Amino acid sequence: MGAVITILAASTTQQIRDKEDEAKDAGTVKKEECFSLTLLPNELALEILSHLNATDLCLAGCNIECWRELSDDDMLWYNLVLSEWTYTRYIQDRIIQQSWESFKKLYLVMDEAQLIFAVNPLRGIEYLQDKRILSDDPSDIALYLHKTQKLKREELCNYLVQHRPDVFEEYVKLEDYSNQAVLPNVLRKFFQKFPAVTCKLTKEKIAFLLLKFSLRYSECNPQHGFSGDIIYNICCSLLLLGYDLTHPLIKNKMSKREFIRNTRHITPDVSREYLGHVYDNVYLIGPVAAE
């Protein structure tokens, strides 16, 4: 049954787009043109519509007259809100208490906030607060930012680091670094999310990022026996190593022996074997923070 619904949804999406093209040449789609769709019971039509994204759902309502009312079904839009903005799953009680006119309107508000955030992150957050979707609690804002995958990473980085370091602290607490033993790989993913070079962060801001990352990584991996300070020192060494190995003006590249010696000078409790492994990772894969 699920496969049949998927096929029908894909077919319907194509019909919707075909009719949109026809409408450009012939005005509107006549009611008799969707005779095959009117034969479907409402329950099956709603099931098909539930497989469409927001754009195709709107097109269904605009271009297929017999589905105009069905495309505004509140449960369809409620499920779209929950699927596209995971944050709303955590505040369902708050949303229901606010008695929105429709969940389609809520979807449009969430979408508008995302567009505003891309241009002006501060205004994007304020917009959601004005609509009483977000509070000013740092943990609440952090949850929204962490669960919203479509936000541009540069704007996210600038907002958290430059404007709301208190929210960044809560954001990092939501990251799960458990059972990720290869520190350079985890740090590399961290800097993909927070591109320090692209965002032109100062040394002080980068140090702040590393400190919060190190504390969280240490909390998530107590089996390593490394404190936050030790992780921080290793991370700093990895950043310097990546710079040394890739900078064209540095002719004499840092050897593994030099890296181990320099790092153990500030972290004597870390084994040579461990430091050798992280050196090899950076040497073979590349810097943990791309230029």
PDB file of C-alpha atoms in Angstrom:
ATOM      1  CA  MET A   1       0.000   0.000   0.000  1.00  0.00           C
ATOM      2  CA  GLY A   2       2.810   2.412   0.894  1.00  0.00           C
ATOM      3  CA  ALA A   3       4.460   1.859  -2.496  1.00  0.00           C
ATOM      4  CA  VAL A   4       1.187   2.530  -4.295  1.00  0.00           C
ATOM      5  CA  ILE A   5       0.692   5.798  -2.393  1.00  0.00           C
ATOM      6  CA  THR A   6       4.239   6.882  -3.231  1.00  0.00           C
ATOM      7  CA  ILE A   7       3.684   6.191  -6.938  1.00  0.00           C
ATOM      8  CA  LEU A   8       0.375   8.068  -6.881  1.00  0.00           C
ATOM      9  CA  ALA A   9       2.000  11.013  -5.093  1.00  0.00           C
ATOM     10  CA  ALA A  10       4.808  11.163  -7.654  1.00  0.00           C
ATOM     11  CA  SER A  11       2.281  10.948 -10.483  1.00  0.00           C
ATOM     12  CA  THR A  12       0.160  13.652  -8.869  1.00  0.00           C
ATOM     13  CA  THR A  13       3.162  15.936  -8.473  1.00  0.00           C
ATOM     14  CA  GLN A  14       3.904  15.595 -12.169  1.00  0.00           C
ATOM     15  CA  GLN A  15       0.258  16.292 -13.019  1.00  0.00           C
ATOM     16  CA  ILE A  16       0.340  19.405 -10.846  1.00  0.00           C
ATOM     17  CA  ARG A  17       3.448  20.731 -12.574  1.00  0.00           C
ATOM     18  CA  ASP A  18       2.020  19.878 -16.019  1.00  0.00           C
ATOM     19  CA  LYS A  19      -1.164  21.744 -15.215  1.00  0.00           C
ATOM     20  CA  GLU A  20       0.839  24.699 -13.945  1.00  0.00           C
ATOM     21  CA  ASP A  21       2.560  24.848 -17.343  1.00  0.00           C
ATOM     22  CA  GLU A  22      -0.804  24.561 -19.088  1.00  0.00           C
ATOM     23  CA  ALA A  23      -2.216  27.361 -16.966  1.00  0.00           C
ATOM     24  CA  LYS A  24       0.456  29.718 -18.214  1.00  0.00           C
ATOM     25  CA  ASP A  25      -0.844  29.237 -21.769  1.00  0.00           C
ATOM     26  CA  ALA A  26      -4.558  28.643 -21.231  1.00  0.00           C
ATOM     27  CA  GLY A  27      -5.417  30.587 -18.078  1.00  0.00           C
ATOM     28  CA  THR A  28      -6.858  28.269 -15.409  1.00  0.00           C
ATOM     29  CA  VAL A  29      -7.442  24.529 -15.294  1.00  0.00           C
ATOM     30  CA  LYS A  30     -11.037  23.596 -15.901  1.00  0.00           C
ATOM     31  CA  LYS A  31     -12.855  21.449 -13.425  1.00  0.00           C
ATOM     32  CA  GLU A  32     -13.530  18.666 -15.945  1.00  0.00           C
ATOM     33  CA  GLU A  33      -9.792  18.372 -16.660  1.00  0.00           C
ATOM     34  CA  CYS A  34      -9.227  16.708 -13.284  1.00  0.00           C
ATOM     35  CA  PHE A  35     -12.002  14.150 -13.686  1.00  0.00           C
ATOM     36  CA  SER A  36      -9.664  11.289 -12.784  1.00  0.00           C
ATOM     37  CA  LEU A  37      -8.805  12.910  -9.454  1.00  0.00           C
ATOM     38  CA  THR A  38     -12.413  13.568  -8.467  1.00  0.00           C
ATOM     39  CA  LEU A  39     -12.994   9.822  -8.470  1.00  0.00           C
ATOM     40  CA  LEU A  40     -10.665   9.445  -5.489  1.00  0.00           C
ATOM     41  CA  PRO A  41     -12.232   9.442  -2.005  1.00  0.00           C
ATOM     42  CA  ASN A  42     -11.086  12.302   0.222  1.00  0.00           C
ATOM     43  CA  GLU A  43      -9.203   9.934   2.524  1.00  0.00           C
ATOM     44  CA  LEU A  44      -7.035   8.658  -0.328  1.00  0.00           C
ATOM     45  CA  ALA A  45      -6.594  12.160  -1.758  1.00  0.00           C
ATOM     46  CA  LEU A  46      -5.362  13.402   1.631  1.00  0.00           C
ATOM     47  CA  GLU A  47      -2.970  10.476   1.866  1.00  0.00           C
ATOM     48  CA  ILE A  48      -1.516  11.395  -1.525  1.00  0.00           C
ATOM     49  CA  LEU A  49      -1.272  15.075  -0.584  1.00  0.00           C
ATOM     50  CA  SER A  50       0.582  14.143   2.601  1.00  0.00           C
ATOM     51  CA  HIS A  51       3.508  12.988   0.445  1.00  0.00           C
ATOM     52  CA  LEU A  52       3.911  16.391  -1.222  1.00  0.00           C
ATOM     53  CA  ASN A  53       6.213  19.176  -0.103  1.00  0.00           C
ATOM     54  CA  ALA A  54       4.872  22.649   0.668  1.00  0.00           C
ATOM     55  CA  THR A  55       5.431  23.991  -2.855  1.00  0.00           C
ATOM     56  CA  ASP A  56       3.619  21.114  -4.560  1.00  0.00           C
ATOM     57  CA  LEU A  57       0.838  21.216  -1.985  1.00  0.00           C
ATOM     58  CA  CYS A  58       0.219  24.886  -2.771  1.00  0.00           C
ATOM     59  CA  LEU A  59       0.282  24.116  -6.497  1.00  0.00           C
ATOM     60  CA  ALA A  60      -2.259  21.359  -5.946  1.00  0.00           C
ATOM     61  CA  GLY A  61      -4.612  23.846  -4.343  1.00  0.00           C
ATOM     62  CA  CYS A  62      -4.082  26.501  -7.024  1.00  0.00           C
ATOM     63  CA  ASN A  63      -4.140  24.346 -10.142  1.00  0.00           C
ATOM     64  CA  ILE A  64      -6.440  21.436  -9.316  1.00  0.00           C
ATOM     65  CA  GLU A  65      -9.851  22.773  -8.416  1.00  0.00           C
ATOM     66  CA  CYS A  66     -11.180  19.578  -6.867  1.00  0.00           C
ATOM     67  CA  TRP A  67      -8.305  19.609  -4.345  1.00  0.00           C
ATOM     68  CA  ARG A  68      -8.458  23.299  -3.442  1.00  0.00           C
ATOM     69  CA  GLU A  69      -9.996  22.776   0.001  1.00  0.00           C
ATOM     70  CA  LEU A  70      -8.113  19.563   0.716  1.00  0.00           C
ATOM     71  CA  SER A  71      -4.752  21.266   0.147  1.00  0.00           C
ATOM     72  CA  ASP A  72      -5.489  23.594   3.081  1.00  0.00           C
ATOM     73  CA  ASP A  73      -6.128  20.714   5.473  1.00  0.00           C
ATOM     74  CA  ASP A  74      -4.676  21.700   8.841  1.00  0.00           C
ATOM     75  CA  MET A  75      -3.168  18.304   9.618  1.00  0.00           C
ATOM     76  CA  LEU A  76      -1.257  18.313   6.323  1.00  0.00           C
ATOM     77  CA  TRP A  77       0.381  21.626   7.210  1.00  0.00           C
ATOM     78  CA  TYR A  78       0.893  20.633  10.838  1.00  0.00           C
ATOM     79  CA  ASN A  79       2.878  17.589   9.732  1.00  0.00           C
ATOM     80  CA  LEU A  80       4.867  19.714   7.273  1.00  0.00           C
ATOM     81  CA  VAL A  81       5.796  22.111  10.080  1.00  0.00           C
ATOM     82  CA  LEU A  82       6.960  19.236  12.285  1.00  0.00           C
ATOM     83  CA  SER A  83       8.944  17.568   9.504  1.00  0.00           C
ATOM     84  CA  GLU A  84      10.731  20.693   8.210  1.00  0.00           C
ATOM     85  CA  TRP A  85      11.341  22.395  11.560  1.00  0.00           C
ATOM     86  CA  THR A  86      12.256  19.742  14.091  1.00  0.00           C
ATOM     87  CA  TYR A  87      12.344  22.434  16.785  1.00  0.00           C
ATOM     88  CA  THR A  88       8.539  22.653  16.702  1.00  0.00           C
ATOM     89  CA  ARG A  89       8.301  19.058  17.948  1.00  0.00           C
ATOM     90  CA  TYR A  90       9.706  20.274  21.268  1.00  0.00           C
ATOM     91  CA  ILE A  91       7.217  23.152  21.632  1.00  0.00           C
ATOM     92  CA  GLN A  92       3.979  21.537  20.453  1.00  0.00           C
ATOM     93  CA  ASP A  93       2.165  22.533  23.635  1.00  0.00           C
ATOM     94  CA  ARG A  94       3.225  26.158  23.176  1.00  0.00           C
ATOM     95  CA  ILE A  95       2.048  26.140  19.550  1.00  0.00           C
ATOM     96  CA  ILE A  96      -1.330  24.628  20.398  1.00  0.00           C
ATOM     97  CA  GLN A  97      -1.908  27.082  23.259  1.00  0.00           C
ATOM     98  CA  GLN A  98      -1.366  30.023  20.914  1.00  0.00           C
ATOM     99  CA  SER A  99      -4.367  28.955  18.802  1.00  0.00           C
ATOM    100  CA  TRP A 100      -2.917  29.685  15.383  1.00  0.00           C
ATOM    101  CA  GLU A 101      -5.444  30.579  12.699  1.00  0.00           C
ATOM    102  CA  SER A 102      -4.055  27.690  10.682  1.00  0.00           C
ATOM    103  CA  PHE A 103      -0.896  25.614  10.607  1.00  0.00           C
ATOM    104  CA  LYS A 104      -0.356  26.757   7.034  1.00  0.00           C
ATOM    105  CA  LYS A 105       0.086  30.263   8.443  1.00  0.00           C
ATOM    106  CA  LEU A 106       2.538  28.901  11.032  1.00  0.00           C
ATOM    107  CA  TYR A 107       4.495  27.214   8.232  1.00  0.00           C
ATOM    108  CA  LEU A 108       4.716  30.494   6.330  1.00  0.00           C
ATOM    109  CA  VAL A 109       5.912  32.302   9.469  1.00  0.00           C
ATOM    110  CA  MET A 110       8.644  29.717  10.057  1.00  0.00           C
ATOM    111  CA  ASP A 111       9.689  29.932   6.411  1.00  0.00           C
ATOM    112  CA  GLU A 112       9.741  33.739   6.524  1.00  0.00           C
ATOM    113  CA  ALA A 113      11.892  33.690   9.668  1.00  0.00           C
ATOM    114  CA  GLN A 114      14.416  31.452   7.930  1.00  0.00           C
ATOM    115  CA  LEU A 115      14.636  33.851   4.983  1.00  0.00           C
ATOM    116  CA  ILE A 116      15.078  36.843   7.301  1.00  0.00           C
ATOM    117  CA  PHE A 117      17.782  34.994   9.261  1.00  0.00           C
ATOM    118  CA  ALA A 118      19.751  34.479   6.034  1.00  0.00           C
ATOM    119  CA  VAL A 119      19.904  38.262   5.582  1.00  0.00           C
ATOM    120  CA  ASN A 120      19.933  39.453   9.197  1.00  0.00           C
ATOM    121  CA  PRO A 121      20.255  36.743  11.869  1.00  0.00           C
ATOM    122  CA  LEU A 122      19.381  39.098  14.731  1.00  0.00           C
ATOM    123  CA  ARG A 123      16.199  40.207  13.008  1.00  0.00           C
ATOM    124  CA  GLY A 124      15.293  36.624  12.133  1.00  0.00           C
ATOM    125  CA  ILE A 125      15.375  35.592  15.786  1.00  0.00           C
ATOM    126  CA  GLU A 126      13.480  38.725  16.832  1.00  0.00           C
ATOM    127  CA  TYR A 127      10.803  37.927  14.246  1.00  0.00           C
ATOM    128  CA  LEU A 128      10.184  34.511  15.827  1.00  0.00           C
ATOM    129  CA  GLN A 129      10.125  36.081  19.279  1.00  0.00           C
ATOM    130  CA  ASP A 130       7.589  38.673  18.109  1.00  0.00           C
ATOM    131  CA  LYS A 131       5.417  35.787  16.893  1.00  0.00           C
ATOM    132  CA  ARG A 132       5.835  34.121  20.331  1.00  0.00           C
ATOM    133  CA  ILE A 133       7.391  31.015  18.791  1.00  0.00           C
ATOM    134  CA  LEU A 134      10.769  31.641  20.455  1.00  0.00           C
ATOM    135  CA  SER A 135      11.535  32.955  23.921  1.00  0.00           C
ATOM    136  CA  ASP A 136      14.657  34.909  24.891  1.00  0.00           C
ATOM    137  CA  ASP A 137      15.960  31.949  26.893  1.00  0.00           C
ATOM    138  CA  PRO A 138      19.417  31.036  25.465  1.00  0.00           C
ATOM    139  CA  SER A 139      18.624  27.324  25.670  1.00  0.00           C
ATOM    140  CA  ASP A 140      15.409  27.820  23.673  1.00  0.00           C
ATOM    141  CA  ILE A 141      17.161  29.805  20.936  1.00  0.00           C
ATOM    142  CA  ALA A 142      19.978  27.244  20.875  1.00  0.00           C
ATOM    143  CA  LEU A 143      17.483  24.411  20.408  1.00  0.00           C
ATOM    144  CA  TYR A 144      15.872  26.189  17.449  1.00  0.00           C
ATOM    145  CA  LEU A 145      19.233  26.877  15.792  1.00  0.00           C
ATOM    146  CA  HIS A 146      20.526  23.371  16.436  1.00  0.00           C
ATOM    147  CA  LYS A 147      17.433  21.655  15.028  1.00  0.00           C
ATOM    148  CA  THR A 148      16.996  23.900  11.970  1.00  0.00           C
ATOM    149  CA  GLN A 149      19.234  22.419   9.306  1.00  0.00           C
ATOM    150  CA  LYS A 150      18.531  24.933   6.521  1.00  0.00           C
ATOM    151  CA  LEU A 151      20.218  27.896   8.180  1.00  0.00           C
ATOM    152  CA  LYS A 152      23.350  29.171   6.435  1.00  0.00           C
ATOM    153  CA  ARG A 153      26.431  28.243   8.427  1.00  0.00           C
ATOM    154  CA  GLU A 154      28.134  31.646   8.062  1.00  0.00           C
ATOM    155  CA  GLU A 155      25.115  33.491   9.480  1.00  0.00           C
ATOM    156  CA  LEU A 156      24.751  30.865  12.186  1.00  0.00           C
ATOM    157  CA  CYS A 157      28.414  31.212  13.166  1.00  0.00           C
ATOM    158  CA  ASN A 158      28.329  35.008  13.200  1.00  0.00           C
ATOM    159  CA  TYR A 159      25.139  35.125  15.239  1.00  0.00           C
ATOM    160  CA  LEU A 160      26.338  32.664  17.875  1.00  0.00           C
ATOM    161  CA  VAL A 161      29.949  33.764  18.216  1.00  0.00           C
ATOM    162  CA  GLN A 162      29.748  37.487  17.497  1.00  0.00           C
ATOM    163  CA  HIS A 163      26.373  38.337  19.051  1.00  0.00           C
ATOM    164  CA  ARG A 164      25.173  35.587  21.407  1.00  0.00           C
ATOM    165  CA  PRO A 165      28.024  33.612  22.998  1.00  0.00           C
ATOM    166  CA  ASP A 166      25.594  32.646  25.762  1.00  0.00           C
ATOM    167  CA  VAL A 167      23.443  30.893  23.150  1.00  0.00           C
ATOM    168  CA  PHE A 168      26.551  29.251  21.666  1.00  0.00           C
ATOM    169  CA  GLU A 169      27.358  27.693  25.042  1.00  0.00           C
ATOM    170  CA  GLU A 170      23.892  26.126  25.110  1.00  0.00           C
ATOM    171  CA  TYR A 171      24.221  25.120  21.457  1.00  0.00           C
ATOM    172  CA  VAL A 172      27.412  23.149  22.072  1.00  0.00           C
ATOM    173  CA  LYS A 173      25.723  21.282  24.921  1.00  0.00           C
ATOM    174  CA  LEU A 174      23.320  19.854  22.323  1.00  0.00           C
ATOM    175  CA  GLU A 175      26.180  18.384  20.282  1.00  0.00           C
ATOM    176  CA  ASP A 176      26.867  14.686  20.826  1.00  0.00           C
ATOM    177  CA  TYR A 177      30.507  13.682  20.435  1.00  0.00           C
ATOM    178  CA  SER A 178      30.144  10.328  22.182  1.00  0.00           C
ATOM    179  CA  ASN A 179      32.196   7.403  20.893  1.00  0.00           C
ATOM    180  CA  GLN A 180      34.031   9.549  18.342  1.00  0.00           C
ATOM    181  CA  ALA A 181      37.595   8.640  19.142  1.00  0.00           C
ATOM    182  CA  VAL A 182      39.371  10.363  16.230  1.00  0.00           C
ATOM    183  CA  LEU A 183      39.647  13.909  17.539  1.00  0.00           C
ATOM    184  CA  PRO A 184      40.809  15.554  14.249  1.00  0.00           C
ATOM    185  CA  ASN A 185      37.747  14.195  12.413  1.00  0.00           C
ATOM    186  CA  VAL A 186      35.367  15.578  15.047  1.00  0.00           C
ATOM    187  CA  LEU A 187      37.155  18.924  15.095  1.00  0.00           C
ATOM    188  CA  ARG A 188      37.035  19.046  11.297  1.00  0.00           C
ATOM    189  CA  LYS A 189      33.236  18.614  11.346  1.00  0.00           C
ATOM    190  CA  PHE A 190      32.990  21.265  14.046  1.00  0.00           C
ATOM    191  CA  PHE A 191      34.810  23.811  11.899  1.00  0.00           C
ATOM    192  CA  GLN A 192      32.669  22.875   8.905  1.00  0.00           C
ATOM    193  CA  LYS A 193      29.689  24.012  10.951  1.00  0.00           C
ATOM    194  CA  PHE A 194      31.532  27.038  12.337  1.00  0.00           C
ATOM    195  CA  PRO A 195      33.900  28.183   9.548  1.00  0.00           C
ATOM    196  CA  ALA A 196      36.254  30.402  11.508  1.00  0.00           C
ATOM    197  CA  VAL A 197      38.238  31.514   8.466  1.00  0.00           C
ATOM    198  CA  THR A 198      35.205  32.334   6.311  1.00  0.00           C
ATOM    199  CA  CYS A 199      33.606  34.238   9.182  1.00  0.00           C
ATOM    200  CA  LYS A 200      36.896  36.070   9.806  1.00  0.00           C
ATOM    201  CA  LEU A 201      36.886  35.320  13.517  1.00  0.00           C
ATOM    202  CA  THR A 202      39.587  36.826  15.691  1.00  0.00           C
ATOM    203  CA  LYS A 203      42.057  34.663  17.586  1.00  0.00           C
ATOM    204  CA  GLU A 204      40.090  35.352  20.762  1.00  0.00           C
ATOM    205  CA  LYS A 205      36.863  34.126  19.160  1.00  0.00           C
ATOM    206  CA  ILE A 206      38.542  31.008  17.801  1.00  0.00           C
ATOM    207  CA  ALA A 207      39.963  30.314  21.251  1.00  0.00           C
ATOM    208  CA  PHE A 208      36.432  30.671  22.655  1.00  0.00           C
ATOM    209  CA  LEU A 209      35.114  28.164  20.084  1.00  0.00           C
ATOM    210  CA  LEU A 210      37.871  25.686  20.880  1.00  0.00           C
ATOM    211  CA  LEU A 211      37.366  26.003  24.625  1.00  0.00           C
ATOM    212  CA  LYS A 212      33.649  25.209  24.472  1.00  0.00           C
ATOM    213  CA  PHE A 213      34.236  22.400  21.990  1.00  0.00           C
ATOM    214  CA  SER A 214      36.967  20.892  24.165  1.00  0.00           C
ATOM    215  CA  LEU A 215      34.841  20.914  27.300  1.00  0.00           C
ATOM    216  CA  ARG A 216      31.966  19.241  25.490  1.00  0.00           C
ATOM    217  CA  TYR A 217      34.180  16.641  23.810  1.00  0.00           C
ATOM    218  CA  SER A 218      35.698  15.788  27.186  1.00  0.00           C
ATOM    219  CA  GLU A 219      32.230  15.398  28.740  1.00  0.00           C
ATOM    220  CA  CYS A 220      31.092  13.099  25.944  1.00  0.00           C
ATOM    221  CA  ASN A 221      34.206  10.889  26.049  1.00  0.00           C
ATOM    222  CA  PRO A 222      35.173  10.312  29.702  1.00  0.00           C
ATOM    223  CA  GLN A 223      36.721   6.960  28.736  1.00  0.00           C
ATOM    224  CA  HIS A 224      39.689   8.808  27.212  1.00  0.00           C
ATOM    225  CA  GLY A 225      40.592  10.348  30.556  1.00  0.00           C
ATOM    226  CA  PHE A 226      41.392  13.696  28.941  1.00  0.00           C
ATOM    227  CA  SER A 227      40.261  16.875  30.678  1.00  0.00           C
ATOM    228  CA  GLY A 228      38.879  19.822  28.760  1.00  0.00           C
ATOM    229  CA  ASP A 229      42.213  21.617  29.134  1.00  0.00           C
ATOM    230  CA  ILE A 230      44.125  18.712  27.598  1.00  0.00           C
ATOM    231  CA  ILE A 231      41.717  18.502  24.656  1.00  0.00           C
ATOM    232  CA  TYR A 232      42.013  22.258  24.196  1.00  0.00           C
ATOM    233  CA  ASN A 233      45.805  22.097  24.036  1.00  0.00           C
ATOM    234  CA  ILE A 234      45.715  19.232  21.536  1.00  0.00           C
ATOM    235  CA  CYS A 235      43.213  21.134  19.394  1.00  0.00           C
ATOM    236  CA  CYS A 236      45.467  24.191  19.354  1.00  0.00           C
ATOM    237  CA  SER A 237      48.386  22.001  18.296  1.00  0.00           C
ATOM    238  CA  LEU A 238      46.276  20.494  15.499  1.00  0.00           C
ATOM    239  CA  LEU A 239      45.337  23.942  14.206  1.00  0.00           C
ATOM    240  CA  LEU A 240      48.985  25.002  14.147  1.00  0.00           C
ATOM    241  CA  LEU A 241      49.983  21.742  12.489  1.00  0.00           C
ATOM    242  CA  GLY A 242      47.445  22.208   9.696  1.00  0.00           C
ATOM    243  CA  TYR A 243      48.668  25.749   9.096  1.00  0.00           C
ATOM    244  CA  ASP A 244      52.297  24.616   9.076  1.00  0.00           C
ATOM    245  CA  LEU A 245      51.732  21.750   6.652  1.00  0.00           C
ATOM    246  CA  THR A 246      49.708  23.753   4.120  1.00  0.00           C
ATOM    247  CA  HIS A 247      51.210  27.244   4.144  1.00  0.00           C
ATOM    248  CA  PRO A 248      53.264  27.714   0.959  1.00  0.00           C
ATOM    249  CA  LEU A 249      55.806  30.037   2.600  1.00  0.00           C
ATOM    250  CA  ILE A 250      56.773  27.520   5.275  1.00  0.00           C
ATOM    251  CA  LYS A 251      59.453  25.392   3.653  1.00  0.00           C
ATOM    252  CA  ASN A 252      60.519  23.251   6.594  1.00  0.00           C
ATOM    253  CA  LYS A 253      57.343  21.398   7.531  1.00  0.00           C
ATOM    254  CA  MET A 254      56.766  20.147  11.050  1.00  0.00           C
ATOM    255  CA  SER A 255      57.726  16.499  11.410  1.00  0.00           C
ATOM    256  CA  LYS A 256      55.810  13.966  13.478  1.00  0.00           C
ATOM    257  CA  ARG A 257      58.636  13.909  16.037  1.00  0.00           C
ATOM    258  CA  GLU A 258      58.520  17.708  16.391  1.00  0.00           C
ATOM    259  CA  PHE A 259      54.733  17.711  16.734  1.00  0.00           C
ATOM    260  CA  ILE A 260      54.817  15.051  19.443  1.00  0.00           C
ATOM    261  CA  ARG A 261      57.623  16.810  21.305  1.00  0.00           C
ATOM    262  CA  ASN A 262      55.956  20.227  21.180  1.00  0.00           C
ATOM    263  CA  THR A 263      52.524  18.929  22.187  1.00  0.00           C
ATOM    264  CA  ARG A 264      53.813  16.759  25.027  1.00  0.00           C
ATOM    265  CA  HIS A 265      55.591  19.833  26.383  1.00  0.00           C
ATOM    266  CA  ILE A 266      52.154  21.251  27.307  1.00  0.00           C
ATOM    267  CA  THR A 267      50.283  17.929  27.671  1.00  0.00           C
ATOM    268  CA  PRO A 268      52.811  15.476  29.169  1.00  0.00           C
ATOM    269  CA  ASP A 269      50.104  12.970  30.123  1.00  0.00           C
ATOM    270  CA  VAL A 270      49.138  12.278  26.502  1.00  0.00           C
ATOM    271  CA  SER A 271      50.880   9.269  24.975  1.00  0.00           C
ATOM    272  CA  ARG A 272      53.241   9.547  22.033  1.00  0.00           C
ATOM    273  CA  GLU A 273      51.200   6.909  20.220  1.00  0.00           C
ATOM    274  CA  TYR A 274      47.993   8.967  20.444  1.00  0.00           C
ATOM    275  CA  LEU A 275      49.708  12.127  19.246  1.00  0.00           C
ATOM    276  CA  GLY A 276      51.302  10.176  16.420  1.00  0.00           C
ATOM    277  CA  HIS A 277      47.855   9.020  15.266  1.00  0.00           C
ATOM    278  CA  VAL A 278      46.375  12.534  15.235  1.00  0.00           C
ATOM    279  CA  TYR A 279      49.443  13.828  13.373  1.00  0.00           C
ATOM    280  CA  ASP A 280      48.988  11.151  10.698  1.00  0.00           C
ATOM    281  CA  ASN A 281      45.328  12.099  10.354  1.00  0.00           C
ATOM    282  CA  VAL A 282      46.101  15.757   9.625  1.00  0.00           C
ATOM    283  CA  TYR A 283      49.050  14.865   7.401  1.00  0.00           C
ATOM    284  CA  LEU A 284      46.971  12.478   5.244  1.00  0.00           C
ATOM    285  CA  ILE A 285      43.511  14.124   5.279  1.00  0.00           C
ATOM    286  CA  GLY A 286      44.333  17.799   5.693  1.00  0.00           C
ATOM    287  CA  PRO A 287      43.869  20.648   8.191  1.00  0.00           C
ATOM    288  CA  VAL A 288      41.092  20.496  10.762  1.00  0.00           C
ATOM    289  CA  ALA A 289      40.049  24.043   9.803  1.00  0.00           C
ATOM    290  CA  ALA A 290      40.062  24.594   6.060  1.00  0.00           C
ATOM    291  CA  GLU A 291      41.332  27.901   4.754  1.00  0.00           C
TER     292      GLU A 291
END
